[in-house]
Amino acid sequence: MLSTNPHAFEVTVSAPVNIAVVKYWGKRDTSLLLPTNSSLSLTLSQDDLRSTTTVRADPSFERDRLWLNGKEEDVTKNKRMVNVVRELRALRQRMEQDDASLEKLSAQKLHVCSQNNFPTAAGLASSASGFAALTFGIAHAIGVADKVSRSDLSRLARLGSGSACRSLFGGFVAWEMGSRPDGVDSVAVQVADESHWPDMEALVLVASDARKDTPSTAGMQLTVETSELLQERIRQVPQRMQDMKQAIANKDYDAFAELTMMDSNQFHAVCLDTFPPITYLNDVSRAVIHLITAYNALFTGDGRSGRGKKGYRAAYTFDAGPNAVLYILKEHVPEVLALVNRFFPPPEGEGERKEYFGRAANFMGSENVKAVDDMVSRIGMKPLERGSLRRIISTSVGDGPRILARGWNAHVSLLGEDGLPKTEIA
Amino acid sequence: MLSTNPHAFEVTVSAPVNIAVVKYWGKRDTSLLLPTNSSLSLTLSQDDLRSTTTVRADPSFERDRLWLNGKEEDVTKNKRMVNVVRELRALRQRMEQDDASLEKLSAQKLHVCSQNNFPTAAGLASSASGFAALTFGIAHAIGVADKVSRSDLSRLARLGSGSACRSLFGGFVAWEMGSRPDGVDSVAVQVADESHWPDMEALVLVASDARKDTPSTAGMQLTVETSELLQERIRQVPQRMQDMKQAIANKDYDAFAELTMMDSNQFHAVCLDTFPPITYLNDVSRAVIHLITAYNALFTGDGRSGRGKKGYRAAYTFDAGPNAVLYILKEHVPEVLALVNRFFPPPEGEGERKEYFGRAANFMGSENVKAVDDMVSRIGMKPLERGSLRRIISTSVGDGPRILARGWNAHVSLLGEDGLPKTEIA
């Protein structure tokens, strides 16, 4: 296809964040990013959290260039990106060999401009949505997206960042670890789409903590090398994957919540069993765990939280940092938010509050105040200092990557007509 | 033996605290207090930390009575104490059956008065030293101590509090889990006495934390019931016990330090893998771990801490709470204290400082200030707020239980001539 539009081989896409409920931690192959265990995540709505990426191929470009959140990166030093781009170009090259009429896009250089709509300070891993958008964007820009399955694309995204493969799908997504040494079978598959369990909501409680965490790439390999308990976790994950898929298929919130919390705990347990130990959970995280445990215990029969209980109202999970992600059914979001506000006092200024709550404000005011008062006194936890949480992000389960524009679009593209970022921030 | 002294069947003893380097966590029998794994501890000096107990048998006493830290306890409700007393009386009864001339002490009631010289606020488990003193004291008061081995006495102390059995010996003490259902072989044995490794010092860093911890008795059984990783730990402990004994025999500090830290980490990992999770380590504990890891890394070759390294200078271990116990060779105590003071600022007032440091003051001022400055800048950790630590307890490895007085002694006994505590605090 030869186009008369000078920027026809450009596409702008967005890709979602995903938060796992069966965690990925440990690689069996560090260059192919093959995991030691399968994992499963929920894709969060791009209406709230997304990476947006514009990719353009052009014969006039002299070299591949990448701008990330307004700052140019040295592409050649980003080995993982080089791997993703090489694989996608190889696919294009085979297409061009089969059909000589195709534009020789495999030989053209790419300009890629990407940005996240959430601050790095939010503590959300941006590499998953970022590499998903990059892979999806390049595949569409150079016309290979329709030639490979979505799972194949997820395999390529995996080369950039393991968990990125799960952001190629919406809804509930498994990353099946696979068994082949070349990793061809280590791909993401959709377990259920975003319409399957419409009541599932997520609250991200962003903790204030200046401490620099161990980067997950280095951390997980230290766990593989030194943790004596990791191998036992690896043996247990297949059963947990099966149980989690069943819980999702049945929309069984009790089972889902229990498995989610147990897996998060176990992930942080193997981090602690690493030497030197990795401790992502801080005192704010511990207080969230304590609050959710005590809150659930009000509804799980004998006043205890514990395995096999019924009546869970909230489930926490923590990635490689202190922020909690709570998965909650819609009907309980107002009361959970009310409890969070009591024990983690929000800022007082109106403007600060607006930014702090965002979409969560929609849920506030509809809770049963008397019931919340009663719960607060029964939970009996000492409230934390104001400022312990930096903000609350309210979101839901969402779809997979979106195409925002095919060809250059003045309103949507992150690149200007000249192929450089519209606004470059130093 | 019939005595003319009306308080001949009284004894005052003291028993030491012990801090494990291979942790006890989990019972296979909750009434006999039989553990799921063997453990190993260092006995700390009674010059610094001790439980002191006076026990008197007297025909005029109407019932068994117990005063703990100045407050009378209902003995009948303390099932564990009832078990210890019953076993000791049974031993006495057999002696009296064999020798009719013996005073019928097995039929006399006991008054027991016990106190710790460290505040509960210090966060040190007092049950180990307390039950060791109780068992040792009653055994001597009713004349059975010489009829049984020290290991047999440790078995009786175990019925009161599992880790109490280790406080029946000085030095380096293993609690061999045993295999018999009746627990007769689940006893403490001395691995090396207190003179074996005279350079070994201990610093207890008492963290300020108002949060109430999960009691260890309840916590460990929740771990047994719910942790999927505990069984793997149980499989690994025999090898670690063997390695630890070897390290102690060889006075190999590198191996000792690494095993100690790894075992503490793993103990807290299985706590976190418990459901609901148990989190004893707080942000102050995490900062201690970070400091010791970074400090060791300055001396372990490639600037990293990690398994199999040489050059360790400090080893942390945490029991069921946020307080760190550091095992350090004497020559490095001044610099470790100097580093702790830089990153955990001590109180400013002179009186407060005196109480805060105690014996640790002896080590201060002899460090190489320039070297410490250099380490501080290379460690590059942000100092914590003043008040993050409540106090520092400096101690060393010490001996087993001591007899402070046989018969009533006006200066030493905790009971007055009348058989009641000298001073009763409400």
PDB file of N, CA, C and O in Angstrom, chain A residues 211 222 226 228-229 232-233 235-236 240 261-262 265-266 268-269 272-273 275-277 279 281-283 286 289 293 304-307 312 316, chain B residues 211 222 226 228-229 232 235-236 240 261-262 265-266 268-269 272-273 275-277 279 281-283 286 289 293 304-307 312 316:
ATOM      1  N   ARG A 211      11.386   6.468  50.379  1.00  0.00           N
ATOM      2  CA  ARG A 211      12.414   5.442  50.282  1.00  0.00           C
ATOM      3  C   ARG A 211      12.449   4.848  48.887  1.00  0.00           C
ATOM      4  O   ARG A 211      11.430   4.507  48.298  1.00  0.00           O
ATOM      5  N   LEU A 222      17.477 -11.570  42.374  1.00  0.00           N
ATOM      6  CA  LEU A 222      18.098 -11.855  43.668  1.00  0.00           C
ATOM      7  C   LEU A 222      17.262 -12.885  44.432  1.00  0.00           C
ATOM      8  O   LEU A 222      17.803 -13.770  45.105  1.00  0.00           O
ATOM      9  N   THR A 226      18.662 -16.430  45.760  1.00  0.00           N
ATOM     10  CA  THR A 226      18.915 -16.601  47.193  1.00  0.00           C
ATOM     11  C   THR A 226      17.747 -17.114  48.031  1.00  0.00           C
ATOM     12  O   THR A 226      17.969 -17.596  49.137  1.00  0.00           O
ATOM     13  N   GLU A 228      15.179 -19.430  49.667  1.00  0.00           N
ATOM     14  CA  GLU A 228      15.009 -20.882  49.801  1.00  0.00           C
ATOM     15  C   GLU A 228      13.539 -21.260  49.723  1.00  0.00           C
ATOM     16  O   GLU A 228      13.212 -22.431  49.609  1.00  0.00           O
ATOM     17  N   LEU A 229      12.661 -20.274  49.824  1.00  0.00           N
ATOM     18  CA  LEU A 229      11.227 -20.555  49.790  1.00  0.00           C
ATOM     19  C   LEU A 229      10.627 -20.378  48.395  1.00  0.00           C
ATOM     20  O   LEU A 229       9.530 -20.872  48.124  1.00  0.00           O
ATOM     21  N   GLU A 232       9.326 -23.382  46.506  1.00  0.00           N
ATOM     22  CA  GLU A 232       8.061 -23.912  47.010  1.00  0.00           C
ATOM     23  C   GLU A 232       6.897 -23.092  46.448  1.00  0.00           C
ATOM     24  O   GLU A 232       5.876 -23.642  46.038  1.00  0.00           O
ATOM     25  N   ARG A 233       7.059 -21.771  46.401  1.00  0.00           N
ATOM     26  CA  ARG A 233       6.017 -20.927  45.794  1.00  0.00           C
ATOM     27  C   ARG A 233       5.799 -21.345  44.338  1.00  0.00           C
ATOM     28  O   ARG A 233       4.659 -21.479  43.890  1.00  0.00           O
ATOM     29  N   ARG A 235       6.208 -24.152  42.985  1.00  0.00           N
ATOM     30  CA  ARG A 235       5.452 -25.406  42.924  1.00  0.00           C
ATOM     31  C   ARG A 235       3.962 -25.180  43.190  1.00  0.00           C
ATOM     32  O   ARG A 235       3.118 -25.936  42.722  1.00  0.00           O
ATOM     33  N   GLN A 236       3.648 -24.154  43.971  1.00  0.00           N
ATOM     34  CA  GLN A 236       2.251 -23.947  44.360  1.00  0.00           C
ATOM     35  C   GLN A 236       1.442 -23.113  43.378  1.00  0.00           C
ATOM     36  O   GLN A 236       0.207 -23.169  43.378  1.00  0.00           O
ATOM     37  N   ARG A 240      -2.809 -22.397  42.311  1.00  0.00           N
ATOM     38  CA  ARG A 240      -3.421 -21.088  42.570  1.00  0.00           C
ATOM     39  C   ARG A 240      -3.967 -20.478  41.283  1.00  0.00           C
ATOM     40  O   ARG A 240      -5.037 -19.856  41.294  1.00  0.00           O
ATOM     41  N   MET A 261      -5.255 -11.910  48.174  1.00  0.00           N
ATOM     42  CA  MET A 261      -4.492 -11.471  49.355  1.00  0.00           C
ATOM     43  C   MET A 261      -3.393 -12.468  49.702  1.00  0.00           C
ATOM     44  O   MET A 261      -2.266 -12.085  50.017  1.00  0.00           O
ATOM     45  N   MET A 262      -3.708 -13.763  49.622  1.00  0.00           N
ATOM     46  CA  MET A 262      -2.691 -14.763  49.947  1.00  0.00           C
ATOM     47  C   MET A 262      -1.525 -14.711  48.971  1.00  0.00           C
ATOM     48  O   MET A 262      -0.363 -14.874  49.358  1.00  0.00           O
ATOM     49  N   ASN A 265       0.591 -11.642  49.785  1.00  0.00           N
ATOM     50  CA  ASN A 265       1.389 -11.922  50.984  1.00  0.00           C
ATOM     51  C   ASN A 265       2.568 -12.838  50.665  1.00  0.00           C
ATOM     52  O   ASN A 265       3.687 -12.630  51.125  1.00  0.00           O
ATOM     53  N   GLN A 266       2.298 -13.855  49.868  1.00  0.00           N
ATOM     54  CA  GLN A 266       3.362 -14.823  49.581  1.00  0.00           C
ATOM     55  C   GLN A 266       4.472 -14.220  48.717  1.00  0.00           C
ATOM     56  O   GLN A 266       5.651 -14.501  48.914  1.00  0.00           O
ATOM     57  N   HIS A 268       5.374 -11.079  48.823  1.00  0.00           N
ATOM     58  CA  HIS A 268       6.212 -10.265  49.713  1.00  0.00           C
ATOM     59  C   HIS A 268       6.999 -11.142  50.696  1.00  0.00           C
ATOM     60  O   HIS A 268       8.072 -10.749  51.148  1.00  0.00           O
ATOM     61  N   ALA A 269       6.472 -12.325  50.989  1.00  0.00           N
ATOM     62  CA  ALA A 269       7.212 -13.266  51.841  1.00  0.00           C
ATOM     63  C   ALA A 269       8.493 -13.726  51.141  1.00  0.00           C
ATOM     64  O   ALA A 269       9.558 -13.761  51.758  1.00  0.00           O
ATOM     65  N   LEU A 272      11.060 -11.078  51.270  1.00  0.00           N
ATOM     66  CA  LEU A 272      11.691 -10.997  52.588  1.00  0.00           C
ATOM     67  C   LEU A 272      12.666 -12.159  52.795  1.00  0.00           C
ATOM     68  O   LEU A 272      13.652 -12.026  53.522  1.00  0.00           O
ATOM     69  N   ASP A 273      12.409 -13.275  52.141  1.00  0.00           N
ATOM     70  CA  ASP A 273      13.278 -14.449  52.248  1.00  0.00           C
ATOM     71  C   ASP A 273      14.491 -14.338  51.315  1.00  0.00           C
ATOM     72  O   ASP A 273      15.357 -15.202  51.298  1.00  0.00           O
ATOM     73  N   PHE A 275      18.051 -12.678  50.038  1.00  0.00           N
ATOM     74  CA  PHE A 275      19.187 -12.202  50.828  1.00  0.00           C
ATOM     75  C   PHE A 275      20.143 -11.377  49.971  1.00  0.00           C
ATOM     76  O   PHE A 275      20.677 -11.905  49.006  1.00  0.00           O
ATOM     77  N   PRO A 276      20.360 -10.073  50.334  1.00  0.00           N
ATOM     78  CA  PRO A 276      19.694  -9.361  51.424  1.00  0.00           C
ATOM     79  C   PRO A 276      18.196  -9.214  51.153  1.00  0.00           C
ATOM     80  O   PRO A 276      17.789  -9.210  49.990  1.00  0.00           O
ATOM     81  N   PRO A 277      17.396  -9.081  52.203  1.00  0.00           N
ATOM     82  CA  PRO A 277      15.939  -9.103  52.034  1.00  0.00           C
ATOM     83  C   PRO A 277      15.413  -7.876  51.315  1.00  0.00           C
ATOM     84  O   PRO A 277      16.017  -6.801  51.363  1.00  0.00           O
ATOM     85  N   THR A 279      12.148  -5.455  51.138  1.00  0.00           N
ATOM     86  CA  THR A 279      10.956  -5.128  51.928  1.00  0.00           C
ATOM     87  C   THR A 279      10.223  -3.978  51.255  1.00  0.00           C
ATOM     88  O   THR A 279      10.603  -2.835  51.393  1.00  0.00           O
ATOM     89  N   LEU A 281       6.806  -3.474  51.626  1.00  0.00           N
ATOM     90  CA  LEU A 281       5.683  -3.028  52.450  1.00  0.00           C
ATOM     91  C   LEU A 281       6.192  -2.129  53.569  1.00  0.00           C
ATOM     92  O   LEU A 281       7.082  -2.513  54.311  1.00  0.00           O
ATOM     93  N   ASN A 282       5.620  -0.935  53.695  1.00  0.00           N
ATOM     94  CA  ASN A 282       6.021  -0.059  54.799  1.00  0.00           C
ATOM     95  C   ASN A 282       4.894   0.023  55.837  1.00  0.00           C
ATOM     96  O   ASN A 282       3.926  -0.732  55.770  1.00  0.00           O
ATOM     97  N   ASP A 283       5.049   0.934  56.789  1.00  0.00           N
ATOM     98  CA  ASP A 283       4.052   0.993  57.871  1.00  0.00           C
ATOM     99  C   ASP A 283       2.672   1.392  57.357  1.00  0.00           C
ATOM    100  O   ASP A 283       1.649   0.990  57.938  1.00  0.00           O
ATOM    101  N   ARG A 286       1.279  -1.809  55.950  1.00  0.00           N
ATOM    102  CA  ARG A 286       0.866  -2.674  57.060  1.00  0.00           C
ATOM    103  C   ARG A 286      -0.466  -2.215  57.631  1.00  0.00           C
ATOM    104  O   ARG A 286      -1.318  -3.030  58.001  1.00  0.00           O
ATOM    105  N   ILE A 289      -3.228  -3.319  55.309  1.00  0.00           N
ATOM    106  CA  ILE A 289      -3.481  -4.759  55.507  1.00  0.00           C
ATOM    107  C   ILE A 289      -4.300  -4.967  56.789  1.00  0.00           C
ATOM    108  O   ILE A 289      -5.285  -5.699  56.808  1.00  0.00           O
ATOM    109  N   THR A 293      -8.064  -6.423  56.822  1.00  0.00           N
ATOM    110  CA  THR A 293      -8.259  -7.669  57.578  1.00  0.00           C
ATOM    111  C   THR A 293      -9.346  -7.494  58.641  1.00  0.00           C
ATOM    112  O   THR A 293     -10.248  -8.329  58.780  1.00  0.00           O
ATOM    113  N   ARG A 304     -13.380 -13.473  62.499  1.00  0.00           N
ATOM    114  CA  ARG A 304     -11.966 -13.642  62.127  1.00  0.00           C
ATOM    115  C   ARG A 304     -11.849 -13.666  60.612  1.00  0.00           C
ATOM    116  O   ARG A 304     -12.732 -14.176  59.924  1.00  0.00           O
ATOM    117  N   SER A 305     -10.777 -13.116  60.111  1.00  0.00           N
ATOM    118  CA  SER A 305     -10.429 -13.361  58.719  1.00  0.00           C
ATOM    119  C   SER A 305      -9.665 -14.669  58.714  1.00  0.00           C
ATOM    120  O   SER A 305      -8.984 -15.000  59.674  1.00  0.00           O
ATOM    121  N   GLY A 306      -9.783 -15.399  57.674  1.00  0.00           N
ATOM    122  CA  GLY A 306      -9.014 -16.642  57.644  1.00  0.00           C
ATOM    123  C   GLY A 306      -9.424 -17.439  56.438  1.00  0.00           C
ATOM    124  O   GLY A 306     -10.444 -17.163  55.817  1.00  0.00           O
ATOM    125  N   ARG A 307      -8.639 -18.421  56.110  1.00  0.00           N
ATOM    126  CA  ARG A 307      -8.871 -19.187  54.882  1.00  0.00           C
ATOM    127  C   ARG A 307     -10.245 -19.847  54.880  1.00  0.00           C
ATOM    128  O   ARG A 307     -10.693 -20.375  55.879  1.00  0.00           O
ATOM    129  N   TYR A 312     -16.092 -11.756  52.510  1.00  0.00           N
ATOM    130  CA  TYR A 312     -15.059 -10.748  52.252  1.00  0.00           C
ATOM    131  C   TYR A 312     -15.661  -9.534  51.550  1.00  0.00           C
ATOM    132  O   TYR A 312     -16.523  -9.675  50.673  1.00  0.00           O
ATOM    133  N   TYR A 316      -6.782  -6.756  49.235  1.00  0.00           N
ATOM    134  CA  TYR A 316      -5.615  -5.918  48.934  1.00  0.00           C
ATOM    135  C   TYR A 316      -4.617  -6.709  48.121  1.00  0.00           C
ATOM    136  O   TYR A 316      -4.557  -7.951  48.206  1.00  0.00           O
TER     137      TYR A 316
ATOM    138  N   ARG B 211       2.068  -0.024  68.185  1.00  0.00           N
ATOM    139  CA  ARG B 211       1.177  -1.040  67.629  1.00  0.00           C
ATOM    140  C   ARG B 211       1.283  -2.350  68.413  1.00  0.00           C
ATOM    141  O   ARG B 211       2.352  -2.825  68.727  1.00  0.00           O
ATOM    142  N   LEU B 222      -1.344 -19.919  63.792  1.00  0.00           N
ATOM    143  CA  LEU B 222      -1.978 -19.453  62.565  1.00  0.00           C
ATOM    144  C   LEU B 222      -1.044 -19.720  61.376  1.00  0.00           C
ATOM    145  O   LEU B 222      -1.492 -20.091  60.281  1.00  0.00           O
ATOM    146  N   THR B 226      -2.022 -21.944  58.157  1.00  0.00           N
ATOM    147  CA  THR B 226      -2.314 -21.263  56.884  1.00  0.00           C
ATOM    148  C   THR B 226      -1.125 -21.034  55.963  1.00  0.00           C
ATOM    149  O   THR B 226      -1.324 -20.813  54.776  1.00  0.00           O
ATOM    150  N   GLU B 228       1.642 -21.607  53.383  1.00  0.00           N
ATOM    151  CA  GLU B 228       1.981 -22.658  52.426  1.00  0.00           C
ATOM    152  C   GLU B 228       3.497 -22.815  52.318  1.00  0.00           C
ATOM    153  O   GLU B 228       3.982 -23.766  51.732  1.00  0.00           O
ATOM    154  N   LEU B 229       4.227 -21.861  52.870  1.00  0.00           N
ATOM    155  CA  LEU B 229       5.691 -21.923  52.780  1.00  0.00           C
ATOM    156  C   LEU B 229       6.327 -22.530  54.035  1.00  0.00           C
ATOM    157  O   LEU B 229       7.481 -22.948  54.005  1.00  0.00           O
ATOM    158  N   GLU B 232       8.083 -25.899  53.848  1.00  0.00           N
ATOM    159  CA  GLU B 232       9.390 -25.848  53.176  1.00  0.00           C
ATOM    160  C   GLU B 232      10.461 -25.374  54.165  1.00  0.00           C
ATOM    161  O   GLU B 232      11.561 -25.917  54.210  1.00  0.00           O
ATOM    162  N   ARG B 235      11.426 -28.177  56.369  1.00  0.00           N
ATOM    163  CA  ARG B 235      12.336 -29.122  55.701  1.00  0.00           C
ATOM    164  C   ARG B 235      13.766 -28.600  55.679  1.00  0.00           C
ATOM    165  O   ARG B 235      14.722 -29.368  55.655  1.00  0.00           O
ATOM    166  N   GLN B 236      13.920 -27.273  55.672  1.00  0.00           N
ATOM    167  CA  GLN B 236      15.263 -26.703  55.539  1.00  0.00           C
ATOM    168  C   GLN B 236      15.998 -26.522  56.863  1.00  0.00           C
ATOM    169  O   GLN B 236      17.228 -26.415  56.877  1.00  0.00           O
ATOM    170  N   ARG B 240      20.155 -26.024  58.319  1.00  0.00           N
ATOM    171  CA  ARG B 240      20.600 -24.760  58.903  1.00  0.00           C
ATOM    172  C   ARG B 240      21.106 -24.955  60.326  1.00  0.00           C
ATOM    173  O   ARG B 240      22.093 -24.325  60.731  1.00  0.00           O
ATOM    174  N   MET B 261      20.993 -13.904  59.849  1.00  0.00           N
ATOM    175  CA  MET B 261      20.145 -12.946  59.117  1.00  0.00           C
ATOM    176  C   MET B 261      19.164 -13.680  58.207  1.00  0.00           C
ATOM    177  O   MET B 261      17.988 -13.328  58.130  1.00  0.00           O
ATOM    178  N   MET B 262      19.648 -14.719  57.532  1.00  0.00           N
ATOM    179  CA  MET B 262      18.751 -15.453  56.633  1.00  0.00           C
ATOM    180  C   MET B 262      17.632 -16.138  57.409  1.00  0.00           C
ATOM    181  O   MET B 262      16.490 -16.185  56.958  1.00  0.00           O
ATOM    182  N   ASN B 265      15.089 -13.467  58.465  1.00  0.00           N
ATOM    183  CA  ASN B 265      14.294 -13.088  57.291  1.00  0.00           C
ATOM    184  C   ASN B 265      13.256 -14.161  56.969  1.00  0.00           C
ATOM    185  O   ASN B 265      12.100 -13.865  56.678  1.00  0.00           O
ATOM    186  N   GLN B 266      13.683 -15.410  57.039  1.00  0.00           N
ATOM    187  CA  GLN B 266      12.770 -16.488  56.651  1.00  0.00           C
ATOM    188  C   GLN B 266      11.638 -16.644  57.675  1.00  0.00           C
ATOM    189  O   GLN B 266      10.493 -16.903  57.294  1.00  0.00           O
ATOM    190  N   HIS B 268      10.320 -14.202  59.382  1.00  0.00           N
ATOM    191  CA  HIS B 268       9.352 -13.134  59.100  1.00  0.00           C
ATOM    192  C   HIS B 268       8.649 -13.351  57.764  1.00  0.00           C
ATOM    193  O   HIS B 268       7.508 -12.915  57.590  1.00  0.00           O
ATOM    194  N   ALA B 269       9.309 -14.048  56.858  1.00  0.00           N
ATOM    195  CA  ALA B 269       8.657 -14.390  55.581  1.00  0.00           C
ATOM    196  C   ALA B 269       7.485 -15.335  55.821  1.00  0.00           C
ATOM    197  O   ALA B 269       6.402 -15.134  55.266  1.00  0.00           O
ATOM    198  N   LEU B 272       4.596 -13.476  57.181  1.00  0.00           N
ATOM    199  CA  LEU B 272       3.896 -12.715  56.138  1.00  0.00           C
ATOM    200  C   LEU B 272       3.071 -13.640  55.258  1.00  0.00           C
ATOM    201  O   LEU B 272       2.041 -13.239  54.710  1.00  0.00           O
ATOM    202  N   ASP B 273       3.506 -14.870  55.131  1.00  0.00           N
ATOM    203  CA  ASP B 273       2.779 -15.857  54.306  1.00  0.00           C
ATOM    204  C   ASP B 273       1.606 -16.473  55.089  1.00  0.00           C
ATOM    205  O   ASP B 273       0.860 -17.300  54.553  1.00  0.00           O
ATOM    206  N   PHE B 275      -2.079 -16.367  56.937  1.00  0.00           N
ATOM    207  CA  PHE B 275      -3.284 -15.656  56.537  1.00  0.00           C
ATOM    208  C   PHE B 275      -4.303 -15.613  57.665  1.00  0.00           C
ATOM    209  O   PHE B 275      -4.721 -16.668  58.133  1.00  0.00           O
ATOM    210  N   PRO B 276      -4.715 -14.400  58.135  1.00  0.00           N
ATOM    211  CA  PRO B 276      -4.195 -13.097  57.714  1.00  0.00           C
ATOM    212  C   PRO B 276      -2.709 -12.961  58.077  1.00  0.00           C
ATOM    213  O   PRO B 276      -2.249 -13.587  59.030  1.00  0.00           O
ATOM    214  N   PRO B 277      -1.994 -12.124  57.331  1.00  0.00           N
ATOM    215  CA  PRO B 277      -0.543 -12.046  57.520  1.00  0.00           C
ATOM    216  C   PRO B 277      -0.144 -11.433  58.858  1.00  0.00           C
ATOM    217  O   PRO B 277      -0.886 -10.638  59.422  1.00  0.00           O
ATOM    218  N   THR B 279       2.803  -9.205  60.548  1.00  0.00           N
ATOM    219  CA  THR B 279       3.916  -8.324  60.151  1.00  0.00           C
ATOM    220  C   THR B 279       4.527  -7.710  61.407  1.00  0.00           C
ATOM    221  O   THR B 279       4.006  -6.753  61.954  1.00  0.00           O
ATOM    222  N   LEU B 281       7.818  -6.663  61.535  1.00  0.00           N
ATOM    223  CA  LEU B 281       8.847  -5.677  61.182  1.00  0.00           C
ATOM    224  C   LEU B 281       8.179  -4.365  60.776  1.00  0.00           C
ATOM    225  O   LEU B 281       7.321  -4.348  59.902  1.00  0.00           O
ATOM    226  N   ASN B 282       8.576  -3.265  61.412  1.00  0.00           N
ATOM    227  CA  ASN B 282       8.031  -1.970  61.010  1.00  0.00           C
ATOM    228  C   ASN B 282       9.093  -1.148  60.264  1.00  0.00           C
ATOM    229  O   ASN B 282      10.160  -1.678  59.921  1.00  0.00           O
ATOM    230  N   ASP B 283       8.778   0.121  60.019  1.00  0.00           N
ATOM    231  CA  ASP B 283       9.719   0.936  59.231  1.00  0.00           C
ATOM    232  C   ASP B 283      11.059   1.127  59.935  1.00  0.00           C
ATOM    233  O   ASP B 283      12.092   1.282  59.272  1.00  0.00           O
ATOM    234  N   ARG B 286      12.912  -2.087  59.245  1.00  0.00           N
ATOM    235  CA  ARG B 286      13.385  -2.076  57.860  1.00  0.00           C
ATOM    236  C   ARG B 286      14.629  -1.206  57.722  1.00  0.00           C
ATOM    237  O   ARG B 286      15.552  -1.536  56.978  1.00  0.00           O
ATOM    238  N   ILE B 289      17.604  -3.101  59.067  1.00  0.00           N
ATOM    239  CA  ILE B 289      18.029  -4.098  58.072  1.00  0.00           C
ATOM    240  C   ILE B 289      18.813  -3.407  56.950  1.00  0.00           C
ATOM    241  O   ILE B 289      19.879  -3.868  56.540  1.00  0.00           O
ATOM    242  N   THR B 293      22.719  -4.073  56.209  1.00  0.00           N
ATOM    243  CA  THR B 293      23.040  -4.599  54.880  1.00  0.00           C
ATOM    244  C   THR B 293      24.056  -3.698  54.174  1.00  0.00           C
ATOM    245  O   THR B 293      25.052  -4.171  53.613  1.00  0.00           O
ATOM    246  N   ARG B 304      28.645  -5.693  47.711  1.00  0.00           N
ATOM    247  CA  ARG B 304      27.293  -6.229  47.863  1.00  0.00           C
ATOM    248  C   ARG B 304      27.256  -7.162  49.053  1.00  0.00           C
ATOM    249  O   ARG B 304      28.222  -7.857  49.336  1.00  0.00           O
ATOM    250  N   SER B 305      26.148  -7.135  49.740  1.00  0.00           N
ATOM    251  CA  SER B 305      25.901  -8.206  50.699  1.00  0.00           C
ATOM    252  C   SER B 305      25.308  -9.342  49.903  1.00  0.00           C
ATOM    253  O   SER B 305      24.637  -9.129  48.906  1.00  0.00           O
ATOM    254  N   GLY B 306      25.551 -10.528  50.316  1.00  0.00           N
ATOM    255  CA  GLY B 306      24.956 -11.633  49.576  1.00  0.00           C
ATOM    256  C   GLY B 306      25.506 -12.930  50.090  1.00  0.00           C
ATOM    257  O   GLY B 306      26.511 -12.955  50.809  1.00  0.00           O
ATOM    258  N   ARG B 307      24.852 -14.007  49.729  1.00  0.00           N
ATOM    259  CA  ARG B 307      25.227 -15.301  50.280  1.00  0.00           C
ATOM    260  C   ARG B 307      26.667 -15.669  49.965  1.00  0.00           C
ATOM    261  O   ARG B 307      27.157 -15.450  48.871  1.00  0.00           O
ATOM    262  N   TYR B 312      31.556  -9.863  56.883  1.00  0.00           N
ATOM    263  CA  TYR B 312      30.411  -9.340  57.651  1.00  0.00           C
ATOM    264  C   TYR B 312      30.879  -8.709  58.953  1.00  0.00           C
ATOM    265  O   TYR B 312      31.776  -9.223  59.616  1.00  0.00           O
ATOM    266  N   TYR B 316      21.815  -8.957  62.084  1.00  0.00           N
ATOM    267  CA  TYR B 316      20.564  -8.624  62.777  1.00  0.00           C
ATOM    268  C   TYR B 316      19.707  -9.870  62.934  1.00  0.00           C
ATOM    269  O   TYR B 316      19.806 -10.815  62.138  1.00  0.00           O
TER     270      TYR B 316
END
